[in-house]
Short mmCIF file of C-alpha atoms and ligand atoms in Angstrom, two decimals:
data_model
loop_
_atom_site.label_atom_id
_atom_site.label_comp_id
_atom_site.label_asym_id
_atom_site.label_seq_id
_atom_site.Cartn_x
_atom_site.Cartn_y
_atom_site.Cartn_z
CA MET A 1 132.48 46.28 23.60
CA VAL A 2 136.10 47.40 23.32
CA PRO A 3 137.39 47.79 19.76
CA ALA A 4 140.46 45.71 18.97
CA GLY A 5 143.78 47.47 19.31
CA THR A 6 142.75 50.20 21.75
CA GLU A 7 145.60 49.46 24.13
CA THR A 8 148.32 51.36 22.22
CA SER A 9 148.33 54.79 20.74
CA ALA A 10 147.20 54.65 17.12
CA TYR A 11 148.91 57.93 16.40
CA GLU A 12 152.18 56.67 17.88
CA ARG A 13 152.13 53.52 15.83
CA ILE A 14 151.30 55.25 12.59
CA SER A 15 153.61 58.21 13.06
CA ASN A 16 156.46 55.93 14.09
CA CYS A 17 156.04 54.16 10.78
CA ILE A 18 156.71 57.35 8.89
CA GLU A 19 160.41 57.75 8.47
CA GLY A 20 161.91 60.87 9.97
CA ALA A 21 158.72 61.96 11.70
CA THR A 22 159.42 64.85 14.05
CA LEU A 23 155.92 65.40 15.30
CA ASN A 24 155.57 67.39 18.47
CA ARG A 25 152.20 68.78 19.30
CA VAL A 26 149.86 69.40 22.19
CA PHE A 27 146.67 67.31 22.13
CA PHE A 28 143.57 68.48 23.96
CA ALA A 29 140.20 66.82 24.33
CA LEU A 30 136.89 68.51 24.78
CA LYS A 31 134.25 66.80 26.90
CA GLY A 32 133.58 63.21 25.86
CA ALA A 33 136.61 62.91 23.57
CA GLU A 34 139.24 62.23 26.23
CA ALA A 35 139.83 58.58 25.30
CA GLN A 36 140.02 59.43 21.61
CA ALA A 37 142.65 62.13 22.25
CA GLU A 38 144.70 59.66 24.32
CA ARG A 39 144.57 57.21 21.44
CA LEU A 40 145.57 59.76 18.82
CA CYS A 41 148.38 61.37 20.79
CA GLY A 42 151.86 59.86 20.43
CA SER A 43 155.03 59.75 22.49
CA ARG A 44 156.43 62.89 20.86
CA ASP A 45 153.27 64.85 21.66
CA ARG A 46 152.06 66.33 24.92
CA VAL A 47 148.57 65.89 26.30
CA GLY A 48 147.15 69.16 27.57
CA VAL A 49 144.03 69.85 29.57
CA ILE A 50 141.09 72.05 28.77
CA THR A 51 138.72 72.24 31.70
CA SER A 52 135.16 73.18 30.94
CA ARG A 53 131.71 73.09 32.41
CA TRP A 54 128.27 74.49 31.83
CA PHE A 55 126.88 77.10 34.22
CA PRO A 56 123.40 76.34 35.59
CA ASP A 57 121.88 78.50 32.85
CA GLY A 58 123.68 76.51 30.14
CA GLU A 59 126.48 78.98 29.34
CA THR A 60 129.96 77.54 28.81
CA TRP A 61 132.93 78.15 31.11
CA LEU A 62 136.29 77.00 29.78
CA ARG A 63 139.98 77.23 30.67
CA VAL A 64 143.15 76.08 28.88
CA GLU A 65 145.42 74.70 31.61
CA ASP A 66 148.69 74.46 29.62
CA ASP A 67 151.25 76.71 27.99
CA VAL A 68 150.64 76.58 24.24
CA ARG A 69 152.81 79.48 23.07
CA ASP A 70 154.19 78.73 19.57
CA CYS A 71 152.79 75.21 19.74
CA GLU A 72 150.86 73.30 17.18
CA VAL A 73 147.66 72.33 18.93
CA VAL A 74 145.28 69.47 18.12
CA VAL A 75 141.84 69.50 19.72
CA VAL A 76 139.71 66.36 19.58
CA ALA A 77 135.99 67.05 19.92
CA ARG A 78 132.79 65.05 19.81
CA LEU A 79 130.26 67.03 17.87
CA ASP A 80 127.06 65.05 18.14
CA ARG A 81 124.50 67.28 19.89
CA PRO A 82 126.25 70.06 17.95
CA ASP A 83 124.17 72.97 19.21
CA ARG A 84 125.47 72.27 22.72
CA ASN A 85 128.98 71.09 21.82
CA THR A 86 130.02 73.66 19.23
CA LEU A 87 130.25 76.83 21.32
CA PRO A 88 132.85 75.29 23.69
CA LEU A 89 134.80 74.35 20.57
CA LEU A 90 134.82 77.91 19.27
CA TYR A 91 135.75 79.34 22.65
CA ALA A 92 138.59 76.81 22.91
CA ALA A 93 139.93 77.89 19.51
CA ARG A 94 139.86 81.59 20.33
CA THR A 95 141.43 81.03 23.76
CA LEU A 96 144.20 78.82 22.37
CA ARG A 97 144.94 81.40 19.69
CA GLU A 98 144.98 84.20 22.28
CA LEU A 99 147.44 82.16 24.35
CA GLY A 100 149.82 82.03 21.38
CA ALA A 101 149.13 78.66 19.70
CA ARG A 102 150.73 78.64 16.26
CA LYS A 103 148.39 76.27 14.46
CA LEU A 104 144.97 74.95 15.44
CA THR A 105 143.95 71.54 14.16
CA LEU A 106 140.47 70.20 14.83
CA VAL A 107 139.80 66.46 14.95
CA ALA A 108 136.05 65.88 14.80
CA PRO A 109 135.54 62.18 14.05
CA TYR A 110 131.83 62.90 13.52
CA LEU A 111 131.00 66.02 11.55
CA PRO A 112 127.41 67.17 12.15
CA TYR A 113 124.92 69.16 10.08
CA LEU A 114 125.96 67.66 6.75
CA ARG A 115 122.51 66.25 6.07
CA GLN A 116 121.23 69.84 5.81
CA ASP A 117 123.19 70.41 2.64
CA SER A 118 120.44 71.97 0.57
CA ALA A 119 117.37 74.19 0.87
CA PHE A 120 114.79 71.45 0.35
CA HIS A 121 111.99 74.02 0.59
CA PRO A 122 112.11 77.77 -0.07
CA GLY A 123 113.66 79.67 2.81
CA GLU A 124 115.32 76.70 4.51
CA SER A 125 118.77 77.19 5.99
CA ARG A 126 121.60 75.40 4.20
CA SER A 127 123.10 74.70 7.60
CA ALA A 128 125.89 72.39 6.36
CA ARG A 129 127.39 75.38 4.59
CA TRP A 130 126.99 77.82 7.47
CA TYR A 131 128.36 75.30 9.96
CA ALA A 132 131.42 74.73 7.74
CA GLU A 133 131.92 78.49 7.44
CA LEU A 134 131.84 78.78 11.22
CA LEU A 135 134.43 76.04 11.81
CA SER A 136 136.62 77.39 9.00
CA ALA A 137 136.72 80.79 10.68
CA TYR A 138 138.09 79.39 13.93
CA TRP A 139 140.33 76.44 12.90
CA ASP A 140 143.27 76.00 10.52
CA GLU A 141 142.69 72.38 9.57
CA LEU A 142 140.06 69.66 10.04
CA HIS A 143 140.26 65.86 10.21
CA THR A 144 137.15 63.70 10.23
CA VAL A 145 135.75 60.24 9.48
CA ASP A 146 133.32 59.51 6.62
CA PRO A 147 131.39 62.78 6.49
CA HIS A 148 127.85 62.59 5.09
CA LEU A 149 128.62 63.89 1.60
CA HIS A 150 125.54 63.41 -0.49
CA ARG A 151 124.62 66.38 -2.63
CA LEU A 152 128.00 67.96 -1.82
CA GLY A 153 130.92 66.54 -3.80
CA THR A 154 133.71 67.16 -1.29
CA LEU A 155 134.28 69.01 1.97
CA ASP A 156 136.18 71.61 -0.08
CA ASP A 157 132.80 72.71 -1.46
CA ILE A 158 131.93 74.17 1.93
CA PHE A 159 135.15 74.36 4.02
CA ALA A 160 137.71 77.10 3.52
CA ILE A 161 140.43 75.18 5.39
CA PRO A 162 142.34 71.96 4.49
CA THR A 163 140.49 68.79 5.47
CA THR A 164 141.27 65.08 5.51
CA ILE A 165 138.75 62.25 5.51
CA ALA A 166 139.42 58.87 7.12
CA SER A 167 137.43 55.99 5.65
CA SER A 168 135.78 53.33 7.76
CA ALA A 169 135.50 50.92 4.79
CA ARG A 170 138.56 48.84 5.65
CA PRO A 171 137.81 48.36 9.37
CA ILE A 172 134.15 47.59 8.63
CA ALA A 173 135.15 45.04 5.98
CA ARG A 174 137.56 43.46 8.46
CA TRP A 175 134.82 43.24 11.11
CA LEU A 176 132.43 41.63 8.64
CA GLN A 177 135.03 39.11 7.58
CA GLN A 178 135.72 38.15 11.18
CA ASN A 179 132.09 37.98 12.28
CA THR A 180 130.28 36.17 9.47
CA HIS A 181 130.42 32.62 8.19
CA ASP A 182 127.84 32.08 5.49
CA GLU A 183 126.82 34.02 2.42
CA VAL A 184 125.85 37.57 3.28
CA LEU A 185 123.98 40.27 1.39
CA LEU A 186 125.18 43.75 2.33
CA VAL A 187 122.29 46.20 2.36
CA GLY A 188 122.30 49.98 2.21
CA PRO A 189 118.98 51.48 3.34
CA ASP A 190 119.10 54.43 0.93
CA ASP A 191 121.02 55.89 -1.95
CA GLU A 192 123.35 57.88 0.32
CA SER A 193 124.64 54.65 1.84
CA ARG A 194 125.83 53.39 -1.54
CA GLN A 195 129.22 55.08 -1.04
CA TRP A 196 129.88 52.88 2.01
CA VAL A 197 128.09 49.68 1.10
CA GLU A 198 129.40 49.12 -2.42
CA PRO A 199 133.14 49.57 -1.71
CA ILE A 200 132.87 47.31 1.35
CA ALA A 201 131.02 44.62 -0.62
CA GLU A 202 133.60 44.93 -3.39
CA ARG A 203 136.47 44.45 -0.94
CA LEU A 204 134.82 41.28 0.33
CA GLY A 205 133.55 40.02 -3.02
CA TRP A 206 130.00 40.00 -1.64
CA ARG A 207 126.66 40.95 -3.14
CA ALA A 208 125.21 44.33 -2.22
CA THR A 209 121.86 45.96 -2.70
CA ILE A 210 120.69 49.50 -2.11
CA LEU A 211 117.11 50.10 -0.97
CA GLN A 212 115.00 53.07 -2.03
CA LYS A 213 114.00 55.37 0.80
CA ILE A 214 111.54 58.24 0.89
CA ARG A 215 111.59 60.39 4.02
CA HIS A 216 108.21 61.71 5.18
CA GLY A 217 109.27 63.20 8.52
CA ASP A 218 111.87 62.99 11.31
CA HIS A 219 110.67 59.52 12.29
CA GLU A 220 108.77 58.35 9.22
CA VAL A 221 110.36 56.81 6.15
CA SER A 222 109.09 54.36 3.57
CA ILE A 223 111.43 51.87 1.97
CA GLU A 224 111.29 49.67 -1.13
CA VAL A 225 113.45 46.60 -1.76
CA PRO A 226 114.72 46.23 -5.35
CA ALA A 227 113.75 43.03 -7.15
CA GLU A 228 117.40 41.87 -7.36
CA ALA A 229 117.35 41.21 -3.58
CA HIS A 230 114.03 39.35 -3.36
CA GLY A 231 114.35 35.78 -2.19
CA PHE A 232 118.02 35.97 -1.08
CA GLY A 233 118.45 33.01 1.22
CA GLY A 234 121.33 34.09 3.46
CA GLU A 235 121.78 36.77 6.11
CA ALA A 236 121.27 40.42 5.20
CA ILE A 237 123.41 42.94 7.11
CA LEU A 238 122.50 46.61 7.00
CA VAL A 239 125.22 49.28 6.78
CA ASP A 240 124.48 52.99 7.15
CA ASP A 241 126.59 56.03 7.95
CA ILE A 242 124.44 57.68 10.64
CA ILE A 243 122.08 56.08 13.14
CA SER A 244 119.94 58.84 14.61
CA THR A 245 116.34 57.92 15.46
CA GLY A 246 116.83 54.40 14.08
CA GLY A 247 113.71 54.92 11.92
CA THR A 248 115.57 54.26 8.66
CA LEU A 249 116.96 50.94 9.87
CA LEU A 250 113.68 49.74 11.39
CA ALA A 251 111.83 50.52 8.16
CA ALA A 252 114.57 48.80 6.15
CA ARG A 253 114.37 45.69 8.34
CA ALA A 254 110.59 45.54 7.95
CA ALA A 255 110.79 46.01 4.16
CA LEU A 256 113.41 43.26 3.89
CA ALA A 257 111.31 40.93 6.06
CA ALA A 258 108.32 41.46 3.75
CA HIS A 259 110.46 39.89 1.01
CA GLY A 260 111.70 37.02 3.18
CA LEU A 261 115.10 38.54 4.06
CA GLN A 262 116.31 38.40 7.65
CA ALA A 263 118.37 41.40 8.86
CA SER A 264 119.19 41.18 12.55
CA ARG A 265 122.56 42.92 12.48
CA VAL A 266 123.36 46.48 11.56
CA ILE A 267 126.57 48.48 11.32
CA GLY A 268 126.53 52.25 11.65
CA VAL A 269 129.58 54.43 11.06
CA HIS A 270 128.39 57.18 13.40
CA GLY A 271 126.20 56.16 16.35
CA VAL A 272 124.47 59.48 17.04
CA PHE A 273 121.49 57.75 18.72
CA ALA A 274 118.67 60.18 19.36
CA ALA A 275 116.90 59.52 22.67
CA GLY A 276 115.54 55.96 22.87
CA ALA A 277 116.93 54.93 19.47
CA LEU A 278 119.02 51.99 20.64
CA GLN A 279 116.16 50.54 22.63
CA ARG A 280 113.82 50.93 19.66
CA LEU A 281 116.29 49.12 17.43
CA ARG A 282 116.62 46.25 19.90
CA GLU A 283 112.88 46.02 20.45
CA GLY A 284 112.45 46.13 16.68
CA GLY A 285 114.44 42.93 16.29
CA PHE A 286 118.05 43.96 15.82
CA VAL A 287 120.17 41.49 17.79
CA GLU A 288 123.44 43.30 17.15
CA VAL A 289 123.92 47.03 16.63
CA ILE A 290 127.58 47.80 15.94
CA THR A 291 129.11 51.23 15.48
CA THR A 292 132.61 52.57 14.92
CA ASN A 293 134.27 54.53 17.70
CA SER A 294 133.91 57.85 15.85
CA LEU A 295 131.49 58.63 18.69
CA PRO A 296 132.16 56.86 22.01
CA HIS A 297 129.16 54.61 22.77
CA GLU A 298 128.36 51.19 24.21
CA THR A 299 127.79 49.86 20.68
CA ASN A 300 131.36 50.64 19.53
CA GLY A 301 132.87 47.52 18.02
CA ILE A 302 134.89 48.80 15.08
CA ASP A 303 138.00 50.92 15.49
CA VAL A 304 138.47 53.83 13.08
CA LEU A 305 141.05 55.79 15.07
CA ASN A 306 143.97 54.16 13.26
CA GLU A 307 142.55 55.47 9.98
CA LEU A 308 142.16 58.92 11.50
CA ALA A 309 145.70 58.84 12.90
CA ARG A 310 147.04 57.95 9.48
CA GLY A 311 145.51 61.11 7.95
CA LEU A 312 146.81 63.26 10.82
CA ALA A 313 150.33 61.91 10.59
CA GLN A 314 150.43 62.13 6.82
CA LYS A 315 149.18 65.71 6.78
CA SER A 316 151.80 66.67 9.33
CA GLU A 317 154.54 65.04 7.27
CA ASP A 318 153.32 66.76 4.12
CA ASP A 319 153.37 70.12 5.90
CA GLU A 320 156.92 69.55 7.12
CA SER A 321 158.16 68.54 3.71
CA GLY A 322 156.23 71.32 1.99
CA VAL A 323 153.97 68.98 -0.04
CA GLY A 324 150.86 70.81 -1.12
CA ALA A 325 152.19 74.10 0.23
C1 LIG B 401 120.47 59.69 5.74
O1 LIG B 401 120.70 60.11 4.67
C2 LIG B 401 121.47 58.94 6.54
O2 LIG B 401 122.31 58.22 5.73
C3 LIG B 401 120.80 58.03 7.54
O3 LIG B 401 120.11 57.01 6.88
C4 LIG B 401 119.82 58.79 8.39
O4 LIG B 401 120.36 60.00 8.81
C5 LIG B 401 119.43 57.98 9.59
O5 LIG B 401 118.55 58.71 10.37
P1 LIG B 401 117.47 57.99 11.26
O6 LIG B 401 118.20 56.98 12.11
O7 LIG B 401 116.86 59.08 12.09
O8 LIG B 401 116.49 57.35 10.34
#
């Protein structure tokens, strides 16, 4: 499925709208983010090439193919499977800096590790914090889409560099408006999803309900449906930020069904999809699984790159005019 509006550069359109924009940067993509970088890069920017590969033993080899001396550089990276995809990102940053790049901006539409934001048991690594420290040490600025902020208030709690957050609420609301006819109940499978579900429902003037989830393991969750949702006659559509194993959504669908609610469509902001997850969701009765293009995937149906481009362009304008300096 191709998200609407992919044919023109989002960055170009947004930055052109900002009066007096004099943006001129070099955009690079790491593996898997090539199409996103093309979308985000505008006519006043250059597209550069970083070539990389993994040696047979899994080590990274990487080369910056362009002159970046005194340039502002933007690197777009997909960071699902973060243990594999993060080292190339760090090597790219150091190499670009060594080659004379003036400013290093990271665009990571999906920011991993944020679910590990606390030591749930004694001795556990608060990996969200350590991951943020690592990125902050290598990059000057970060742009992302709907990070999983649950126990953390803002990205500033863990990042030492400026960050911007693009919200998927507007594009998701637009998709829902265009793809539904009758009365819909918007359902969040757990408390964390409230921050997406409620603003979207409010935009649309729809009802929303948030289920109660208890996680027992990587694949096992139990879910309760609040009484307010029992007996709703129309379609229920699930909205969650991350789809990983799909276990949360399958349990939510089963819990809803036990109360007579039919949920055959689900929207995920970030389609991380652990091995076999999409097939499990389809076999479990989901007819439509829709994700945003924060991570390129066959389920992408909602475009969030315009929102991302807006944050990038605005930040650049603010920097030029000294706002927030
Ligand atoms: C959890 O807090 C997230 O919002 C998602 O519900 C969760 O990460 C989904 O994971 P899975 O698909 O493995 O159940």
